[in-house]
């Protein structure tokens, strides 16, 4: 499984390098790990699109979309349904952004209840997750159960020996000492990630590279979030888990693309602008829906649903703050573009003194200014 390999790629990114014509569809470079991020240091997500070399693609801001008409007796739309309806309503008026043959079909596949959109995790993964929550099981018994999955064992060992968990320590080569190092919370995160990777993100064609890009970004973000967590009063294992899955909504979108690809028996054709809008506008609420469907709890779903800090319900959300700062830190480190801490803190309403984070950012080679 790719997730096992991804834990060995903490400094590597899979990117697409294409030079598309103006009317091409999916054959357009879209940096899916970056294009949707609200960029306080540069203004808007539109400026992030410009920075990625897709300045000709029209950007649709969710705040500018017209609200669809709703029948008086209809149930209130979910956040995902409302955003999808708004995108569909603007489809005809923005043919340059979503004027591909398959855009409407993808939106349709993303509509409806989470039961039809979000795949259930495999039974084996659910059983392993239940072991994590069983207070009567010993560490040795837990290790023996996990040892039956080679890909998961590889992910646990790589994580235990990574800089985030194993810096200055002797390498571990077996599952039990690895679990001692990363804890049950870390193992739980890896089980989830391993199961999600086996269930989602097989869209086919050039979208496979984009899905791999998302995975690599999430894997790199997780240890940064874990290191930042104590400064925000957040449990490190919880921060690691949420950061490891924070863009899972994008994988839900890619999964629906794979369904369409299978039904049409050909690659799905979407413009770069359409892909950008789908990922940027929908991935947070879809990610929150996925975590709710998988029983990760309201707190986790709320953090993922607002990890770009573009919405605020007025209640503290330190877990979302951690993920947001960790995500931008990964982008800054990967791109070599300094993170403007003062701008980030002001625009995203971060509640922790950014000067306290400086040693952590140095530790992950994150360039920054303040």
Coordinates of C-alpha atoms in Angstrom, one line a residue, residues 8-366:
X8 CA 9.4 6.8 4.2
X9 CA 8.9 9.9 2.0
X10 CA 8.7 12.6 4.6
X11 CA 10.8 14.9 2.5
X12 CA 9.6 13.9 -1.0
X13 CA 6.7 15.2 -3.1
X14 CA 5.2 13.7 -6.2
X15 CA 4.4 16.4 -8.6
X16 CA 2.9 16.6 -12.1
X17 CA 4.9 18.6 -14.7
X18 CA 2.8 19.3 -17.8
X19 CA 2.4 22.2 -20.2
X20 CA -1.3 22.2 -21.1
X21 CA -3.1 24.1 -23.8
X22 CA -5.8 26.5 -22.8
X23 CA -8.6 24.1 -23.6
X24 CA -7.1 21.0 -22.0
X25 CA -9.0 19.1 -19.3
X26 CA -7.3 17.0 -16.6
X27 CA -3.9 17.3 -18.2
X28 CA -3.2 20.5 -16.3
X29 CA -0.9 20.8 -13.3
X30 CA -2.9 21.4 -10.2
X31 CA -1.0 21.4 -6.9
X32 CA -3.7 19.8 -4.9
X33 CA -1.8 20.0 -1.6
X34 CA -1.5 23.7 -2.0
X35 CA -4.1 25.2 -4.3
X36 CA -6.9 25.2 -1.8
X37 CA -5.0 26.7 1.2
X38 CA -6.1 30.1 2.3
X39 CA -2.8 31.9 2.1
X40 CA -2.7 34.7 4.7
X41 CA 0.9 35.5 3.6
X42 CA -0.3 36.3 0.0
X43 CA -3.9 37.2 0.4
X44 CA -6.3 34.6 -1.0
X45 CA -6.6 31.1 -2.5
X46 CA -6.7 32.8 -5.9
X47 CA -3.2 34.1 -5.3
X48 CA -2.1 30.6 -4.4
X49 CA -3.4 29.5 -7.8
X50 CA -1.4 32.2 -9.5
X51 CA 1.7 31.0 -7.6
X52 CA 1.1 27.5 -8.9
X53 CA 1.3 28.6 -12.5
X54 CA -2.5 28.4 -13.2
X55 CA -3.2 32.1 -13.3
X56 CA -5.5 31.7 -16.3
X57 CA -7.9 29.6 -14.4
X58 CA -10.9 31.5 -13.0
X59 CA -11.3 31.1 -9.3
X60 CA -14.8 30.7 -7.8
X61 CA -15.0 31.8 -4.2
X62 CA -17.6 30.0 -2.2
X63 CA -18.6 33.3 -0.6
X64 CA -19.6 34.7 -4.1
X65 CA -21.8 31.8 -5.1
X66 CA -25.5 32.4 -5.3
X67 CA -27.6 30.4 -2.9
X68 CA -29.9 27.8 -4.7
X69 CA -33.6 27.8 -4.3
X70 CA -34.9 25.3 -1.8
X71 CA -38.5 23.9 -1.7
X72 CA -40.3 25.0 1.5
X73 CA -40.9 21.4 2.6
X74 CA -37.4 20.1 1.7
X75 CA -35.0 19.1 4.5
X76 CA -32.3 21.7 5.2
X77 CA -29.4 21.1 2.9
X78 CA -26.1 19.9 4.4
X79 CA -23.1 22.1 4.0
X80 CA -21.8 19.8 1.3
X81 CA -25.1 19.7 -0.6
X82 CA -25.4 23.5 -0.5
X83 CA -21.9 24.1 -1.8
X84 CA -22.5 21.5 -4.6
X85 CA -25.8 23.1 -5.5
X86 CA -24.1 26.5 -5.7
X87 CA -21.3 25.1 -7.9
X88 CA -23.8 23.4 -10.2
X89 CA -25.9 26.6 -10.4
X90 CA -22.8 28.5 -11.6
X91 CA -21.7 25.8 -14.0
X92 CA -23.4 27.2 -17.0
X93 CA -22.1 30.7 -16.3
X94 CA -18.5 29.5 -15.8
X95 CA -17.9 27.2 -18.7
X96 CA -14.3 28.3 -18.7
X97 CA -13.9 27.0 -15.1
X98 CA -16.0 23.9 -15.1
X99 CA -16.9 23.4 -18.8
X100 CA -15.9 19.8 -19.2
X101 CA -18.2 16.9 -20.1
X102 CA -17.8 15.2 -16.7
X103 CA -18.1 18.1 -14.3
X104 CA -21.8 17.8 -13.7
X105 CA -21.5 14.0 -13.3
X106 CA -18.8 14.4 -10.6
X107 CA -21.0 16.9 -8.7
X108 CA -23.9 14.6 -8.9
X109 CA -21.8 11.7 -7.4
X110 CA -20.8 14.0 -4.6
X111 CA -24.4 14.9 -3.7
X112 CA -26.6 13.0 -1.3
X113 CA -26.2 11.5 2.1
X114 CA -22.8 10.6 3.5
X115 CA -23.9 6.9 3.5
X116 CA -23.7 7.0 -0.3
X117 CA -20.7 9.2 -0.7
X118 CA -18.3 8.0 2.1
X119 CA -17.1 4.4 1.8
X120 CA -17.1 2.4 5.0
X121 CA -13.7 1.3 6.3
X122 CA -12.9 -2.4 5.8
X123 CA -14.0 -4.8 8.5
X124 CA -10.4 -5.7 9.4
X125 CA -9.6 -2.0 10.0
X126 CA -12.6 -1.6 12.1
X127 CA -11.6 -4.6 14.2
X128 CA -8.1 -3.2 14.7
X129 CA -9.5 0.2 15.7
X130 CA -11.7 -1.5 18.2
X131 CA -8.6 -3.0 19.7
X132 CA -7.2 0.4 20.2
X133 CA -10.2 1.3 22.3
X134 CA -10.1 -1.9 24.4
X135 CA -8.6 -1.1 27.8
X136 CA -8.3 -4.8 28.6
X137 CA -5.9 -5.7 25.8
X138 CA -2.2 -5.8 26.5
X139 CA 0.5 -4.1 24.4
X140 CA 1.8 -7.5 23.4
X141 CA -1.6 -8.8 22.3
X142 CA -2.2 -5.6 20.3
X143 CA 1.2 -6.0 18.6
X144 CA 0.4 -9.6 17.7
X145 CA -2.9 -8.6 16.1
X146 CA -1.3 -5.8 14.0
X147 CA 1.6 -8.0 12.9
X148 CA -0.8 -9.8 10.5
X149 CA -0.8 -6.7 8.2
X150 CA 2.7 -6.2 6.7
X151 CA 1.9 -2.8 5.2
X152 CA 0.7 -1.6 8.6
X153 CA 3.7 -3.0 10.3
X154 CA 6.0 -1.2 7.9
X155 CA 4.1 2.1 8.5
X156 CA 4.4 1.7 12.2
X157 CA 8.1 1.0 12.1
X158 CA 8.9 3.9 9.7
X159 CA 6.9 6.2 11.9
X160 CA 8.6 5.0 15.1
X161 CA 12.0 5.6 13.5
X162 CA 11.1 8.9 11.9
X163 CA 12.6 12.2 13.1
X164 CA 9.3 13.0 14.9
X165 CA 9.4 9.9 17.1
X166 CA 12.9 8.5 16.9
X167 CA 15.4 11.4 16.9
X168 CA 18.4 10.6 19.0
X169 CA 17.0 7.1 19.8
X170 CA 18.1 3.6 18.7
X171 CA 16.2 2.3 15.7
X172 CA 13.4 -0.2 16.5
X173 CA 12.9 -3.2 14.2
X174 CA 9.9 -5.0 15.7
X175 CA 6.3 -4.0 16.2
X176 CA 6.1 -4.1 20.0
X177 CA 8.9 -1.6 20.8
X178 CA 7.6 0.6 17.9
X179 CA 4.2 0.7 19.6
X180 CA 5.9 1.6 22.9
X181 CA 7.4 4.6 21.1
X182 CA 4.4 5.9 19.1
X183 CA 1.7 4.9 21.5
X184 CA -1.8 3.6 20.9
X185 CA -2.9 7.0 19.6
X186 CA -0.2 6.9 17.0
X187 CA -1.0 3.4 16.0
X188 CA -4.7 4.3 15.8
X189 CA -3.8 7.1 13.4
X190 CA -1.8 4.7 11.2
X191 CA -4.6 2.1 11.1
X192 CA -7.0 4.8 10.0
X193 CA -4.6 6.1 7.3
X194 CA -3.8 2.6 6.1
X195 CA -7.5 1.8 5.8
X196 CA -8.4 5.0 4.1
X197 CA -5.6 4.6 1.6
X198 CA -6.8 1.1 0.8
X199 CA -10.4 2.3 0.4
X200 CA -10.0 5.7 -1.4
X201 CA -7.7 7.5 -3.8
X202 CA -7.6 5.3 -6.8
X203 CA -9.0 7.8 -9.4
X204 CA -7.0 6.5 -12.3
X205 CA -5.0 8.3 -15.0
X206 CA -3.3 11.5 -14.1
X207 CA -5.4 11.9 -11.0
X208 CA -3.4 9.2 -9.3
X209 CA -0.4 11.5 -9.1
X210 CA -2.6 14.2 -7.6
X211 CA -3.9 11.8 -4.9
X212 CA -0.3 10.8 -4.1
X213 CA 0.5 14.4 -3.7
X214 CA -2.2 14.8 -1.1
X215 CA -1.0 11.7 0.8
X216 CA 2.6 12.9 0.9
X217 CA 1.5 16.3 2.1
X218 CA -0.6 14.8 4.9
X219 CA 2.2 12.5 6.0
X220 CA 4.6 15.4 6.2
X221 CA 2.1 17.6 8.1
X222 CA 1.4 15.1 10.8
X223 CA 4.8 15.2 12.7
X224 CA 4.8 19.0 12.5
X225 CA 1.4 19.1 14.1
X226 CA 2.5 16.7 16.8
X227 CA 5.4 18.9 17.7
X228 CA 3.3 22.0 17.7
X229 CA 0.4 20.5 19.7
X230 CA 1.6 21.1 23.3
X231 CA 2.0 24.8 22.6
X232 CA -1.7 24.9 21.7
X233 CA -2.8 22.8 24.6
X234 CA -3.6 19.9 22.3
X235 CA -2.8 16.2 22.8
X236 CA 0.1 15.4 20.5
X237 CA -1.3 12.0 19.4
X238 CA -4.6 13.7 18.5
X239 CA -2.9 16.4 16.5
X240 CA -0.9 13.7 14.7
X241 CA -4.0 11.8 13.9
X242 CA -6.0 14.7 12.6
X243 CA -3.1 16.2 10.6
X244 CA -2.6 12.8 9.0
X245 CA -6.1 12.8 7.7
X246 CA -6.8 16.5 7.4
X247 CA -7.2 16.5 3.6
X248 CA -9.1 13.2 3.4
X249 CA -12.0 15.1 1.8
X250 CA -9.9 15.4 -1.3
X251 CA -9.6 11.7 -1.4
X252 CA -13.3 11.4 -1.2
X253 CA -13.5 13.6 -4.3
X254 CA -10.9 11.4 -6.0
X255 CA -12.9 8.3 -5.0
X256 CA -16.0 9.7 -6.7
X257 CA -13.9 10.4 -9.8
X258 CA -12.8 6.8 -9.8
X259 CA -16.5 5.7 -9.6
X260 CA -17.3 7.8 -12.7
X261 CA -14.2 6.5 -14.5
X262 CA -15.3 2.9 -13.9
X263 CA -18.8 3.6 -15.1
X264 CA -17.7 5.4 -18.3
X265 CA -14.7 3.1 -18.9
X266 CA -12.5 6.0 -19.7
X267 CA -10.5 8.7 -18.0
X268 CA -12.5 11.5 -16.5
X269 CA -12.2 14.8 -18.2
X270 CA -12.1 17.9 -16.0
X271 CA -10.6 21.2 -16.5
X272 CA -7.9 22.4 -14.1
X273 CA -10.2 25.1 -12.9
X274 CA -12.9 22.6 -12.1
X275 CA -10.5 20.4 -10.2
X276 CA -9.3 23.4 -8.2
X277 CA -12.8 24.5 -7.3
X278 CA -13.9 21.0 -6.3
X279 CA -10.9 20.4 -4.0
X280 CA -10.8 23.9 -2.6
X281 CA -14.5 24.4 -1.9
X282 CA -15.6 20.9 -0.9
X283 CA -12.8 19.1 0.8
X284 CA -13.3 20.5 4.3
X285 CA -17.0 19.6 4.7
X286 CA -16.5 16.3 2.9
X287 CA -13.6 15.5 5.3
X288 CA -15.7 16.3 8.3
X289 CA -18.5 14.1 7.0
X290 CA -16.0 11.3 6.5
X291 CA -14.7 11.5 10.0
X292 CA -18.2 11.5 11.4
X293 CA -19.1 8.4 9.2
X294 CA -16.0 6.6 10.5
X295 CA -16.8 7.3 14.2
X296 CA -13.9 9.6 14.9
X297 CA -16.1 12.0 16.9
X298 CA -17.4 15.5 16.7
X299 CA -14.2 17.2 17.8
X300 CA -12.2 15.6 15.1
X301 CA -14.8 16.3 12.4
X302 CA -15.0 19.9 13.6
X303 CA -11.2 20.4 13.4
X304 CA -11.0 19.0 9.8
X305 CA -14.1 20.9 8.7
X306 CA -12.4 24.2 9.7
X307 CA -8.7 23.5 9.3
X308 CA -8.2 26.4 6.9
X309 CA -9.7 28.8 9.4
X310 CA -12.0 30.3 6.8
X311 CA -15.1 29.7 9.0
X312 CA -15.5 30.4 12.6
X313 CA -18.4 29.3 14.8
X314 CA -17.2 31.5 17.7
X315 CA -16.0 28.5 19.8
X316 CA -12.3 27.8 20.4
X317 CA -10.9 25.3 18.0
X318 CA -7.2 24.8 18.9
X319 CA -6.9 21.5 17.1
X320 CA -7.9 23.2 13.8
X321 CA -5.3 25.9 14.6
X322 CA -2.6 23.3 15.0
X323 CA -3.4 21.6 11.7
X324 CA -3.6 25.0 9.9
X325 CA -0.1 26.1 11.1
X326 CA 1.4 22.7 10.5
X327 CA -0.1 22.6 7.0
X328 CA 1.3 26.0 6.0
X329 CA 4.6 25.1 7.6
X330 CA 4.9 22.1 5.3
X331 CA 4.1 24.2 2.3
X332 CA 6.7 26.7 3.3
X333 CA 9.4 24.1 3.9
X334 CA 8.6 22.3 0.6
X335 CA 8.5 25.4 -1.5
X336 CA 11.3 27.4 0.3
X337 CA 8.9 30.4 0.6
X338 CA 9.1 32.0 4.0
X339 CA 5.9 31.8 6.1
X340 CA 4.8 35.3 7.2
X341 CA 3.8 34.5 10.8
X342 CA 2.3 37.8 11.7
X343 CA 0.0 37.7 8.7
X344 CA -1.0 34.1 9.4
X345 CA -1.7 34.8 13.0
X346 CA -3.7 37.9 12.2
X347 CA -5.8 36.5 9.3
X348 CA -6.4 33.1 10.9
X349 CA -7.0 34.3 14.5
X350 CA -4.3 32.0 15.9
X351 CA -4.4 32.3 19.7
X352 CA -0.8 31.2 20.6
X353 CA 2.2 33.6 20.7
X354 CA 4.0 32.7 17.5
X355 CA 7.4 33.4 19.1
X356 CA 6.9 30.2 21.1
X357 CA 6.7 28.2 17.9
X358 CA 10.0 29.4 16.5
X359 CA 12.1 26.5 17.8
X360 CA 9.7 24.0 16.4
X361 CA 9.7 25.6 13.0
X362 CA 13.5 25.6 13.0
X363 CA 13.4 21.9 13.9
X364 CA 11.5 21.2 10.7
X365 CA 13.5 23.6 8.5
X366 CA 10.5 25.8 8.0

